[in-house]
Amino acid sequence: MPVTMTKGAFAKAGTSLAFKTGTWRSARPVHVHAAAPCHRACPAGEDQQAWLARMQEGRPREAWESLVAANPLPAVTGRVCPHPCESACNRGKLDAPIAIHALERWLGDEAIRNGWTYPIPTGQPRKERVAVVGAGPAGLSAAYHLVRRHYNVVLFDSMPEAGGLLRSAIPPTRLPRDVLDKELSRLLALGIEFRPRTALGRDVSLDELRNEFDAVFLGVGAGKSRHWDVDGAVPADLHEGLHLLKEWLQVGALPMPKAVAIHGGGNTAVDLARVMKRAGVPEVHLITASGLPGPDTEPDDVLNVVPREFEQAVEEGVKFYPHRTINRLIMRGSKVVGVEMVRLKKLPGANGRKTRVAFEGTETVLHVDMVVPAIGEVVDPAGVEALLHGKDYFPADRFGRLDGQAGIFVGGDARAWVKGYPNGTVTAAVGDGRRAAEAIDAFLSGRAPVEEERPPIPYEALNLAYYEPSTRIELPTLALERRNDSDEIEGGPTAAQAAAEADRCFSCGNCLACDNCWTLCPDNAVIKTVETASDGSHYVFDLEYCKGCGLCAHECPCGFIAMEAEAE
Amino acid sequence: MTETTDLRAKQPRFRGLEAGHRACQGCGEALAARLVTEAAGPDVILTNATGCLEVFSTAWPQSAWRVPWLHSLFENSAAIASGVEAALKAQGRRTKVIAQGGDGGTFDIGFQALSGMLERMHNVLYVCYDNEAYMNTGIQRSSSTPHAAMTTTSPPGKARMGKRHMKKDLLSIIAAHHIPYAASASVAYPQDLRRKVRRAMEIDGPTFLLVHSPCPLGWGHDGTLTIEVARLAVQTGLFPLVELERGEVASVMPLRRPVPVAEYLQRQTRFRHLFADGDHRAREEREHLQALADYNIERYGLMGDGDDPFDSEGADTIRRGGPART
């Protein structure tokens, strides 16, 4: 039957796709890969969010490879790092932070167990030679990152084995030696030429290194105890904390006083206190100007150890005296028979800077027959006097460069504090080594060193409706009565625990591939490109149709989508 | 062919309602219709009552639908669907018919046709996109508009604080028809919504789905907040998500932690007068709405028994690569 059009218009039926609603838009969605707080907080520069994502995908080897792109020592730092990443973790504001530290350890141990080899990016071999002095965490990290950039690296150390203070000052109960040996032997086998028993200033001079090599990295550490006395008085048989700890680790000798007062609030003080207590010293007292870990203690006033270490020390019977200092040594002849303590606090003075104020009338006496200072260490100037100029540490910048000393780079405990780049930890030393390697590469290539910096993501940028509260994994700890000189106290997670824990990660600032934007766009303007997507590159905004409502940005759990105003 | 056009054709999901429709930014109804047709699949025939959905999806001569779709009048979506279903039955075809309407076309104008369709036991899924007023014609009150909400025909003033009457309890009326399946769903819980659509599609007989679909324009919230507002409607207890079988409550989405109704109300300007300073009626009406939410919680037994992966906080949980597997 013929159709006769008598009225109105005629047009061929068509799809609404011909109508581009994108012209309505005043703002467009964009993917913003912001930095997760764990990544921002990590002194070694790891992107924990990135490797946790690989864990969530069930690819632990890729997770480890992503991790060691920044930090070659996960089995070590997974045991000794004070994990600022966990303190910064956004999940801590919902229930409890991800156990990143334990997962790092698990990945490090898995790599050793399975013999995974360190991934070296492909590239042209470099002819330049770099000397790295000190085979501690800073030197090892620098050497590793230089090898990744295909430089010829010679690593010098005064000791017969690599490891630096990892070997000489950290008890095996915290860092078992077989773990250290396996991690370091695989690292050194990458093609680093290791020259042990070669001390700077004794066997080789700085000038020789400068002549022979194109660049020199100094990761010499802080091996000399800071000077200590009480109003000029020092016991005749004074032993410094680090010295005692090293002696015990190397030859197994430990003094056995009836009661000892250890003065200091860092790892050396706490490690030594625990070693002495476990060895059978009846009374171990630890006197520190800092406060104890707890909700009421300000972050800059707290004992400089991991809270867990403090708790275990208390369990083992170490007595802590926070916010106190030694006012006076009570001597009988040249022997110590006691100390007079006084309470103090670090308070802002007239100039605004914090100074220590002792409170008169709070003096108490402790009867001890030994006092051990463990108040910190400074650089041993032997061989580097020309660079140190009588200072305690090298005044290097964050890339380890020294003013007026082209070709010399410094990192680890040997460098002075730089704002935003605290040091004094293994992890910070690893970060120093990595940045110095970049600076050395830049120096030898005639360019400026760069460090990737992404904007941080705040907790408020996440949409928490899409996350469930979940319980953090519990890790095994060696029972008090079974602790000894050598067995590791902390246990690691099982594979199932590690997988469950990784699943708790919010994926702050990066795509979870959760499909929310794709599912919730009223305009079908989000396009998914791969069925099993794992990062944001798999969703595309179809700007021909996106009306710019911003719903996807609001419902993105991870804060990965932002709205950007369109140009007029 | 541009790159995105090519990718669009390869989407790993069925597209029932395509881009290029003229819905406002952040439209809850467009999202709801998109989700419903995606879950229903291609073997369907749709009918549509007059309303926003009809208007914005079919600006002549274009259509955003990629399935057969009919529109006749405001009041007869269910009647048309009944006829289509009878014709398909006569032809021995199994194609499912889905009747669609807004709350105006369902609660009010098309109510009689809907009741008849249910009574005659047609094999039709009726989906009501509930945005709680006549949005297409300029935000007039419907019998679905909640108590105390402002619309252009229920303005707050000296005599009234918004709409005087209660939201019609349509689900109970549907339940009285003893149909095999009826449920309420929300765009804030797409997994739950899809499951309910698939459930209804499997049933040979009349089924009914009430989908809460925020309207940024009519409710007075930013288009970015459509899902957040819808989520709060569920979490406060004001819009309970329930499933009815043969008129009996078969299942509900439990509330893990009921949210105070003020959280929901203060995000929408249609309830702005309930937060007016110095008007004692504002507080009274807020308490009234809280009491209505509490009534729903009690009546449907919405209080959960401990955390549940399918409760109001667990049901939208996501994980890497998609919704949480539970």
GROMACS .gro file of N, CA, C and O in nm, chain A residues 9-19 21 24 49 53 56-57 465-466 468-469 503 507 511-514 516 518-529 531 534 540 542 545 547-551 554-555 557, chain B residues 2 4-5 7-8 11-13 15 17-27 30-31 34-35 60-64 187 190 194 222-228 231 256 308-309 313-314 316-323:
model
  424
    9ALA      N    1   0.691   1.713   0.794
    9ALA     CA    2   0.820   1.693   0.731
    9ALA      C    3   0.846   1.544   0.717
    9ALA      O    4   0.776   1.461   0.771
   10PHE      N    5   0.949   1.514   0.644
   10PHE     CA    6   0.989   1.375   0.631
   10PHE      C    7   1.140   1.368   0.650
   10PHE      O    8   1.216   1.452   0.604
   11ALA      N    9   1.182   1.269   0.722
   11ALA     CA   10   1.326   1.246   0.734
   11ALA      C   11   1.347   1.099   0.756
   11ALA      O   12   1.259   1.029   0.805
   12LYS      N   13   1.462   1.051   0.717
   12LYS     CA   14   1.492   0.911   0.739
   12LYS      C   15   1.523   0.889   0.886
   12LYS      O   16   1.596   0.968   0.946
   13ALA      N   17   1.470   0.781   0.940
   13ALA     CA   18   1.498   0.749   1.080
   13ALA      C   19   1.647   0.725   1.096
   13ALA      O   20   1.712   0.674   1.005
   14GLY      N   21   1.700   0.766   1.211
   14GLY     CA   22   1.844   0.749   1.233
   14GLY      C   23   1.874   0.730   1.381
   14GLY      O   24   1.785   0.738   1.465
   15THR      N   25   2.001   0.707   1.408
   15THR     CA   26   2.040   0.687   1.547
   15THR      C   27   2.075   0.820   1.612
   15THR      O   28   2.126   0.912   1.546
   16SER      N   29   2.053   0.827   1.741
   16SER     CA   30   2.087   0.949   1.816
   16SER      C   31   2.238   0.972   1.818
   16SER      O   32   2.284   1.079   1.857
   17LEU      N   33   2.316   0.870   1.776
   17LEU     CA   34   2.462   0.889   1.773
   17LEU      C   35   2.501   1.004   1.679
   17LEU      O   36   2.612   1.057   1.688
   18ALA      N   37   2.408   1.042   1.589
   18ALA     CA   38   2.436   1.155   1.499
   18ALA      C   39   2.433   1.287   1.575
   18ALA      O   40   2.478   1.390   1.524
   19PHE      N   41   2.380   1.284   1.695
   19PHE     CA   42   2.365   1.406   1.774
   19PHE      C   43   2.475   1.410   1.880
   19PHE      O   44   2.475   1.332   1.974
   21THR      N   45   2.626   1.517   2.184
   21THR     CA   46   2.594   1.591   2.307
   21THR      C   47   2.719   1.646   2.374
   21THR      O   48   2.709   1.718   2.474
   24TRP      N   49   2.760   2.013   2.479
   24TRP     CA   50   2.697   2.074   2.597
   24TRP      C   51   2.798   2.097   2.710
   24TRP      O   52   2.769   2.165   2.807
   49GLN      N   53   5.163   0.146   4.583
   49GLN     CA   54   5.034   0.128   4.516
   49GLN      C   55   5.053   0.045   4.388
   49GLN      O   56   4.974  -0.045   4.360
   53ALA      N   57   4.905  -0.335   4.331
   53ALA     CA   58   4.812  -0.363   4.221
   53ALA      C   59   4.851  -0.492   4.151
   53ALA      O   60   4.765  -0.574   4.117
   56GLN      N   61   4.741  -0.771   4.363
   56GLN     CA   62   4.595  -0.792   4.352
   56GLN      C   63   4.561  -0.871   4.226
   56GLN      O   64   4.464  -0.946   4.224
   57GLU      N   65   4.641  -0.853   4.124
   57GLU     CA   66   4.618  -0.927   3.999
   57GLU      C   67   4.671  -1.068   4.006
   57GLU      O   68   4.658  -1.144   3.910
  465ALA      N   69   3.242   0.481   4.976
  465ALA     CA   70   3.122   0.397   4.971
  465ALA      C   71   3.153   0.262   4.908
  465ALA      O   72   3.085   0.164   4.934
  466TYR      N   73   3.258   0.258   4.826
  466TYR     CA   74   3.285   0.137   4.749
  466TYR      C   75   3.383   0.042   4.816
  466TYR      O   76   3.421  -0.058   4.759
  468GLU      N   77   3.490  -0.190   5.165
  468GLU     CA   78   3.439  -0.253   5.286
  468GLU      C   79   3.546  -0.246   5.394
  468GLU      O   80   3.665  -0.260   5.364
  469PRO      N   81   3.505  -0.228   5.519
  469PRO     CA   82   3.605  -0.242   5.626
  469PRO      C   83   3.661  -0.385   5.624
  469PRO      O   84   3.589  -0.479   5.590
  503ASP      N   85   4.469  -0.724   4.876
  503ASP     CA   86   4.334  -0.691   4.830
  503ASP      C   87   4.273  -0.575   4.907
  503ASP      O   88   4.175  -0.516   4.862
  507SER      N   89   4.405   0.150   4.626
  507SER     CA   90   4.454   0.193   4.495
  507SER      C   91   4.442   0.346   4.480
  507SER      O   92   4.401   0.397   4.376
  511CYS      N   93   4.385   0.380   3.884
  511CYS     CA   94   4.265   0.306   3.846
  511CYS      C   95   4.263   0.166   3.905
  511CYS      O   96   4.363   0.096   3.903
  512LEU      N   97   4.148   0.128   3.958
  512LEU     CA   98   4.128  -0.007   4.008
  512LEU      C   99   4.065  -0.095   3.900
  512LEU      O  100   4.043  -0.213   3.922
  513ALA      N  101   4.031  -0.036   3.788
  513ALA     CA  102   3.958  -0.108   3.683
  513ALA      C  103   3.830  -0.167   3.738
  513ALA      O  104   3.792  -0.280   3.706
  514CYS      N  105   3.760  -0.090   3.823
  514CYS     CA  106   3.641  -0.142   3.890
  514CYS      C  107   3.517  -0.128   3.803
  514CYS      O  108   3.411  -0.179   3.837
  516ASN      N  109   3.334   0.133   3.759
  516ASN     CA  110   3.233   0.228   3.806
  516ASN      C  111   3.200   0.334   3.701
  516ASN      O  112   3.084   0.363   3.674
  518TRP      N  113   3.237   0.327   3.386
  518TRP     CA  114   3.177   0.262   3.269
  518TRP      C  115   3.033   0.223   3.299
  518TRP      O  116   2.944   0.235   3.215
  519THR      N  117   3.011   0.176   3.422
  519THR     CA  118   2.877   0.131   3.462
  519THR      C  119   2.783   0.248   3.485
  519THR      O  120   2.664   0.239   3.457
  520LEU      N  121   2.834   0.358   3.538
  520LEU     CA  122   2.745   0.462   3.590
  520LEU      C  123   2.728   0.582   3.496
  520LEU      O  124   2.654   0.674   3.529
  521CYS      N  125   2.792   0.583   3.382
  521CYS     CA  126   2.776   0.698   3.292
  521CYS      C  127   2.636   0.694   3.229
  521CYS      O  128   2.605   0.601   3.154
  522PRO      N  129   2.550   0.793   3.255
  522PRO     CA  130   2.415   0.792   3.198
  522PRO      C  131   2.417   0.806   3.046
  522PRO      O  132   2.318   0.778   2.980
  523ASP      N  133   2.530   0.852   2.992
  523ASP     CA  134   2.535   0.887   2.851
  523ASP      C  135   2.616   0.789   2.768
  523ASP      O  136   2.644   0.819   2.651
  524ASN      N  137   2.652   0.677   2.827
  524ASN     CA  138   2.729   0.577   2.751
  524ASN      C  139   2.853   0.641   2.690
  524ASN      O  140   2.893   0.607   2.580
  525ALA      N  141   2.913   0.734   2.763
  525ALA     CA  142   3.026   0.808   2.707
  525ALA      C  143   3.159   0.761   2.765
  525ALA      O  144   3.262   0.820   2.736
  526VAL      N  145   3.154   0.656   2.849
  526VAL     CA  146   3.279   0.595   2.892
  526VAL      C  147   3.290   0.463   2.817
  526VAL      O  148   3.195   0.384   2.813
  527ILE      N  149   3.403   0.443   2.755
  527ILE     CA  150   3.422   0.324   2.671
  527ILE      C  151   3.529   0.237   2.732
  527ILE      O  152   3.635   0.287   2.771
  528LYS      N  153   3.498   0.111   2.745
  528LYS     CA  154   3.595   0.016   2.799
  528LYS      C  155   3.662  -0.052   2.682
  528LYS      O  156   3.596  -0.096   2.589
  529THR      N  157   3.795  -0.059   2.690
  529THR     CA  158   3.864  -0.109   2.572
  529THR      C  159   3.916  -0.250   2.587
  529THR      O  160   3.945  -0.316   2.491
  531GLU      N  161   3.861  -0.620   2.815
  531GLU     CA  162   3.770  -0.687   2.908
  531GLU      C  163   3.828  -0.693   3.048
  531GLU      O  164   3.762  -0.660   3.145
  534SER      N  165   4.341  -0.337   3.377
  534SER     CA  166   4.413  -0.329   3.504
  534SER      C  167   4.461  -0.188   3.534
  534SER      O  168   4.507  -0.160   3.642
  540VAL      N  169   3.819   0.492   2.813
  540VAL     CA  170   3.837   0.611   2.730
  540VAL      C  171   3.710   0.694   2.742
  540VAL      O  172   3.599   0.639   2.741
  542ASP      N  173   3.450   0.923   2.576
  542ASP     CA  174   3.408   0.959   2.441
  542ASP      C  175   3.357   1.102   2.445
  542ASP      O  176   3.241   1.129   2.477
  545TYR      N  177   3.027   1.264   2.309
  545TYR     CA  178   2.898   1.251   2.376
  545TYR      C  179   2.899   1.292   2.523
  545TYR      O  180   2.796   1.317   2.581
  547LYS      N  181   2.868   1.472   2.842
  547LYS     CA  182   2.805   1.601   2.871
  547LYS      C  183   2.875   1.673   2.985
  547LYS      O  184   2.837   1.784   3.023
  548GLY      N  185   2.973   1.609   3.045
  548GLY     CA  186   3.051   1.674   3.151
  548GLY      C  187   2.981   1.679   3.284
  548GLY      O  188   3.003   1.771   3.363
  549CYS      N  189   2.893   1.581   3.314
  549CYS     CA  190   2.817   1.587   3.440
  549CYS      C  191   2.908   1.564   3.561
  549CYS      O  192   2.877   1.610   3.670
  550GLY      N  193   3.018   1.491   3.543
  550GLY     CA  194   3.110   1.471   3.655
  550GLY      C  195   3.074   1.355   3.745
  550GLY      O  196   3.139   1.332   3.848
  551LEU      N  197   2.971   1.279   3.707
  551LEU     CA  198   2.929   1.168   3.790
  551LEU      C  199   3.040   1.063   3.804
  551LEU      O  200   3.065   1.011   3.912
  554HIS      N  201   3.297   1.172   4.059
  554HIS     CA  202   3.249   1.161   4.197
  554HIS      C  203   3.243   1.016   4.243
  554HIS      O  204   3.267   0.988   4.360
  555GLU      N  205   3.211   0.926   4.152
  555GLU     CA  206   3.195   0.786   4.191
  555GLU      C  207   3.322   0.704   4.171
  555GLU      O  208   3.320   0.583   4.193
  557PRO      N  209   3.621   0.539   4.295
  557PRO     CA  210   3.664   0.513   4.433
  557PRO      C  211   3.804   0.566   4.462
  557PRO      O  212   3.833   0.604   4.573
  570THR      N  213   3.565   0.729   1.348
  570THR     CA  214   3.664   0.774   1.446
  570THR      C  215   3.704   0.657   1.535
  570THR      O  216   3.639   0.553   1.536
  572THR      N  217   3.689   0.626   1.861
  572THR     CA  218   3.593   0.588   1.964
  572THR      C  219   3.471   0.517   1.906
  572THR      O  220   3.413   0.431   1.969
  573THR      N  221   3.433   0.553   1.783
  573THR     CA  222   3.320   0.484   1.720
  573THR      C  223   3.354   0.336   1.703
  573THR      O  224   3.273   0.248   1.727
  575LEU      N  225   3.573   0.167   1.880
  575LEU     CA  226   3.577   0.104   2.013
  575LEU      C  227   3.436   0.081   2.066
  575LEU      O  228   3.408  -0.020   2.129
  576ARG      N  229   3.347   0.177   2.039
  576ARG     CA  230   3.209   0.167   2.087
  576ARG      C  231   3.144   0.038   2.036
  576ARG      O  232   3.073  -0.030   2.109
  579GLN      N  233   3.229  -0.276   2.249
  579GLN     CA  234   3.204  -0.276   2.394
  579GLN      C  235   3.163  -0.415   2.441
  579GLN      O  236   3.078  -0.480   2.378
  580PRO      N  237   3.221  -0.461   2.553
  580PRO     CA  238   3.184  -0.594   2.602
  580PRO      C  239   3.052  -0.592   2.681
  580PRO      O  240   3.042  -0.648   2.789
  581ARG      N  241   2.954  -0.523   2.630
  581ARG     CA  242   2.821  -0.528   2.691
  581ARG      C  243   2.719  -0.485   2.585
  581ARG      O  244   2.754  -0.415   2.489
  583ARG      N  245   2.434  -0.269   2.433
  583ARG     CA  246   2.392  -0.130   2.450
  583ARG      C  247   2.248  -0.117   2.403
  583ARG      O  248   2.220  -0.125   2.284
  585LEU      N  249   2.036   0.148   2.525
  585LEU     CA  250   2.011   0.291   2.513
  585LEU      C  251   2.145   0.356   2.480
  585LEU      O  252   2.236   0.358   2.563
  586GLU      N  253   2.156   0.410   2.361
  586GLU     CA  254   2.284   0.456   2.311
  586GLU      C  255   2.306   0.605   2.342
  586GLU      O  256   2.214   0.677   2.382
  587ALA      N  257   2.430   0.649   2.327
  587ALA     CA  258   2.465   0.789   2.350
  587ALA      C  259   2.393   0.879   2.249
  587ALA      O  260   2.338   0.832   2.150
  588GLY      N  261   2.396   1.007   2.277
  588GLY     CA  262   2.334   1.103   2.188
  588GLY      C  263   2.193   1.138   2.230
  588GLY      O  264   2.129   1.224   2.169
  589HIS      N  265   2.141   1.073   2.334
  589HIS     CA  266   2.010   1.111   2.385
  589HIS      C  267   2.019   1.246   2.455
  589HIS      O  268   2.128   1.292   2.489
  590ARG      N  269   1.903   1.308   2.475
  590ARG     CA  270   1.905   1.448   2.521
  590ARG      C  271   1.877   1.464   2.670
  590ARG      O  272   1.827   1.570   2.714
  591ALA      N  273   1.901   1.361   2.750
  591ALA     CA  274   1.879   1.375   2.895
  591ALA      C  275   1.974   1.479   2.954
  591ALA      O  276   2.081   1.505   2.899
  592CYS      N  277   1.933   1.537   3.066
  592CYS     CA  278   2.018   1.636   3.133
  592CYS      C  279   2.147   1.570   3.181
  592CYS      O  280   2.158   1.448   3.188
  593GLN      N  281   2.244   1.654   3.220
  593GLN     CA  282   2.369   1.603   3.277
  593GLN      C  283   2.338   1.528   3.407
  593GLN      O  284   2.269   1.579   3.494
  594GLY      N  285   2.392   1.408   3.419
  594GLY     CA  286   2.376   1.331   3.543
  594GLY      C  287   2.238   1.273   3.561
  594GLY      O  288   2.197   1.245   3.674
  595CYS      N  289   2.163   1.250   3.451
  595CYS     CA  290   2.024   1.203   3.462
  595CYS      C  291   2.018   1.061   3.518
  595CYS      O  292   2.077   0.968   3.464
  598ALA      N  293   1.806   0.817   3.274
  598ALA     CA  294   1.880   0.768   3.158
  598ALA      C  295   1.971   0.654   3.200
  598ALA      O  296   1.982   0.552   3.133
  599LEU      N  297   2.036   0.672   3.315
  599LEU     CA  298   2.124   0.568   3.367
  599LEU      C  299   2.044   0.441   3.397
  599LEU      O  300   2.085   0.330   3.360
  602ARG      N  301   1.941   0.269   3.082
  602ARG     CA  302   2.060   0.208   3.021
  602ARG      C  303   2.089   0.075   3.090
  602ARG      O  304   2.112  -0.028   3.026
  603LEU      N  305   2.088   0.076   3.224
  603LEU     CA  306   2.120  -0.045   3.300
  603LEU      C  307   2.015  -0.154   3.278
  603LEU      O  308   2.049  -0.272   3.265
  628TRP      N  309   1.275   1.328   1.719
  628TRP     CA  310   1.251   1.292   1.579
  628TRP      C  311   1.354   1.353   1.486
  628TRP      O  312   1.387   1.471   1.506
  629PRO      N  313   1.408   1.287   1.391
  629PRO     CA  314   1.377   1.148   1.351
  629PRO      C  315   1.477   1.047   1.408
  629PRO      O  316   1.494   0.940   1.352
  630GLN      N  317   1.545   1.083   1.519
  630GLN     CA  318   1.646   0.993   1.572
  630GLN      C  319   1.592   0.911   1.688
  630GLN      O  320   1.496   0.951   1.754
  631SER      N  321   1.658   0.801   1.714
  631SER     CA  322   1.624   0.721   1.831
  631SER      C  323   1.753   0.675   1.898
  631SER      O  324   1.850   0.643   1.830
  632ALA      N  325   1.753   0.677   2.031
  632ALA     CA  326   1.869   0.629   2.105
  632ALA      C  327   1.855   0.480   2.137
  632ALA      O  328   1.944   0.421   2.195
  755VAL      N  329   1.953   0.307   4.123
  755VAL     CA  330   2.069   0.324   4.034
  755VAL      C  331   2.200   0.323   4.113
  755VAL      O  332   2.307   0.304   4.056
  758PRO      N  333   2.394  -0.086   4.104
  758PRO     CA  334   2.373  -0.142   3.970
  758PRO      C  335   2.375  -0.295   3.967
  758PRO      O  336   2.302  -0.355   3.889
  762ARG      N  337   2.067  -0.504   3.818
  762ARG     CA  338   2.080  -0.598   3.707
  762ARG      C  339   2.027  -0.736   3.746
  762ARG      O  340   1.962  -0.803   3.667
  790ASP      N  341   2.341   1.871   4.231
  790ASP     CA  342   2.433   1.871   4.119
  790ASP      C  343   2.432   1.735   4.050
  790ASP      O  344   2.414   1.632   4.114
  791GLY      N  345   2.451   1.738   3.919
  791GLY     CA  346   2.453   1.613   3.842
  791GLY      C  347   2.560   1.516   3.886
  791GLY      O  348   2.548   1.395   3.864
  792THR      N  349   2.664   1.567   3.951
  792THR     CA  350   2.769   1.477   4.000
  792THR      C  351   2.718   1.389   4.114
  792THR      O  352   2.776   1.285   4.143
  793LEU      N  353   2.610   1.433   4.182
  793LEU     CA  354   2.567   1.367   4.305
  793LEU      C  355   2.456   1.264   4.287
  793LEU      O  356   2.403   1.212   4.385
  794THR      N  357   2.419   1.237   4.163
  794THR     CA  358   2.305   1.147   4.137
  794THR      C  359   2.317   1.016   4.214
  794THR      O  360   2.222   0.972   4.281
  795ILE      N  361   2.432   0.953   4.206
  795ILE     CA  362   2.449   0.823   4.271
  795ILE      C  363   2.453   0.840   4.423
  795ILE      O  364   2.392   0.762   4.497
  796GLU      N  365   2.522   0.943   4.469
  796GLU     CA  366   2.533   0.964   4.614
  796GLU      C  367   2.394   0.985   4.675
  796GLU      O  368   2.362   0.929   4.780
  799ARG      N  369   2.204   0.660   4.674
  799ARG     CA  370   2.259   0.571   4.775
  799ARG      C  371   2.204   0.608   4.913
  799ARG      O  372   2.167   0.522   4.993
  824ARG      N  373   2.320  -0.169   5.693
  824ARG     CA  374   2.423  -0.197   5.793
  824ARG      C  375   2.421  -0.091   5.903
  824ARG      O  376   2.436  -0.120   6.020
  876ASP      N  377   2.690  -0.782   5.624
  876ASP     CA  378   2.652  -0.878   5.521
  876ASP      C  379   2.708  -0.828   5.389
  876ASP      O  380   2.700  -0.708   5.360
  877PRO      N  381   2.768  -0.915   5.306
  877PRO     CA  382   2.823  -0.866   5.179
  877PRO      C  383   2.717  -0.807   5.087
  877PRO      O  384   2.750  -0.735   4.994
  881GLU      N  385   2.589  -0.139   5.258
  881GLU     CA  386   2.727  -0.094   5.243
  881GLU      C  387   2.811  -0.195   5.167
  881GLU      O  388   2.912  -0.160   5.106
  882GLY      N  389   2.768  -0.321   5.171
  882GLY     CA  390   2.847  -0.425   5.105
  882GLY      C  391   2.810  -0.443   4.959
  882GLY      O  392   2.892  -0.484   4.877
  884ASP      N  393   2.764  -0.252   4.711
  884ASP     CA  394   2.830  -0.175   4.606
  884ASP      C  395   2.983  -0.184   4.615
  884ASP      O  396   3.054  -0.106   4.554
  885THR      N  397   3.032  -0.281   4.691
  885THR     CA  398   3.177  -0.294   4.706
  885THR      C  399   3.241  -0.336   4.575
  885THR      O  400   3.188  -0.417   4.502
  886ILE      N  401   3.356  -0.275   4.547
  886ILE     CA  402   3.428  -0.308   4.425
  886ILE      C  403   3.565  -0.364   4.461
  886ILE      O  404   3.613  -0.349   4.572
  887ARG      N  405   3.628  -0.429   4.367
  887ARG     CA  406   3.765  -0.474   4.383
  887ARG      C  407   3.834  -0.457   4.250
  887ARG      O  408   3.771  -0.418   4.152
  888ARG      N  409   3.963  -0.486   4.245
  888ARG     CA  410   4.035  -0.467   4.120
  888ARG      C  411   3.971  -0.551   4.010
  888ARG      O  412   3.947  -0.669   4.028
  889GLY      N  413   3.939  -0.486   3.900
  889GLY     CA  414   3.883  -0.558   3.787
  889GLY      C  415   3.734  -0.576   3.792
  889GLY      O  416   3.678  -0.650   3.713
  890GLY      N  417   3.663  -0.509   3.886
  890GLY     CA  418   3.517  -0.516   3.883
  890GLY      C  419   3.455  -0.525   4.020
  890GLY      O  420   3.522  -0.508   4.121
  891PRO      N  421   3.326  -0.553   4.023
  891PRO     CA  422   3.257  -0.564   4.152
  891PRO      C  423   3.314  -0.678   4.236
  891PRO      O  424   3.368  -0.774   4.181
   0.00000   0.00000   0.00000
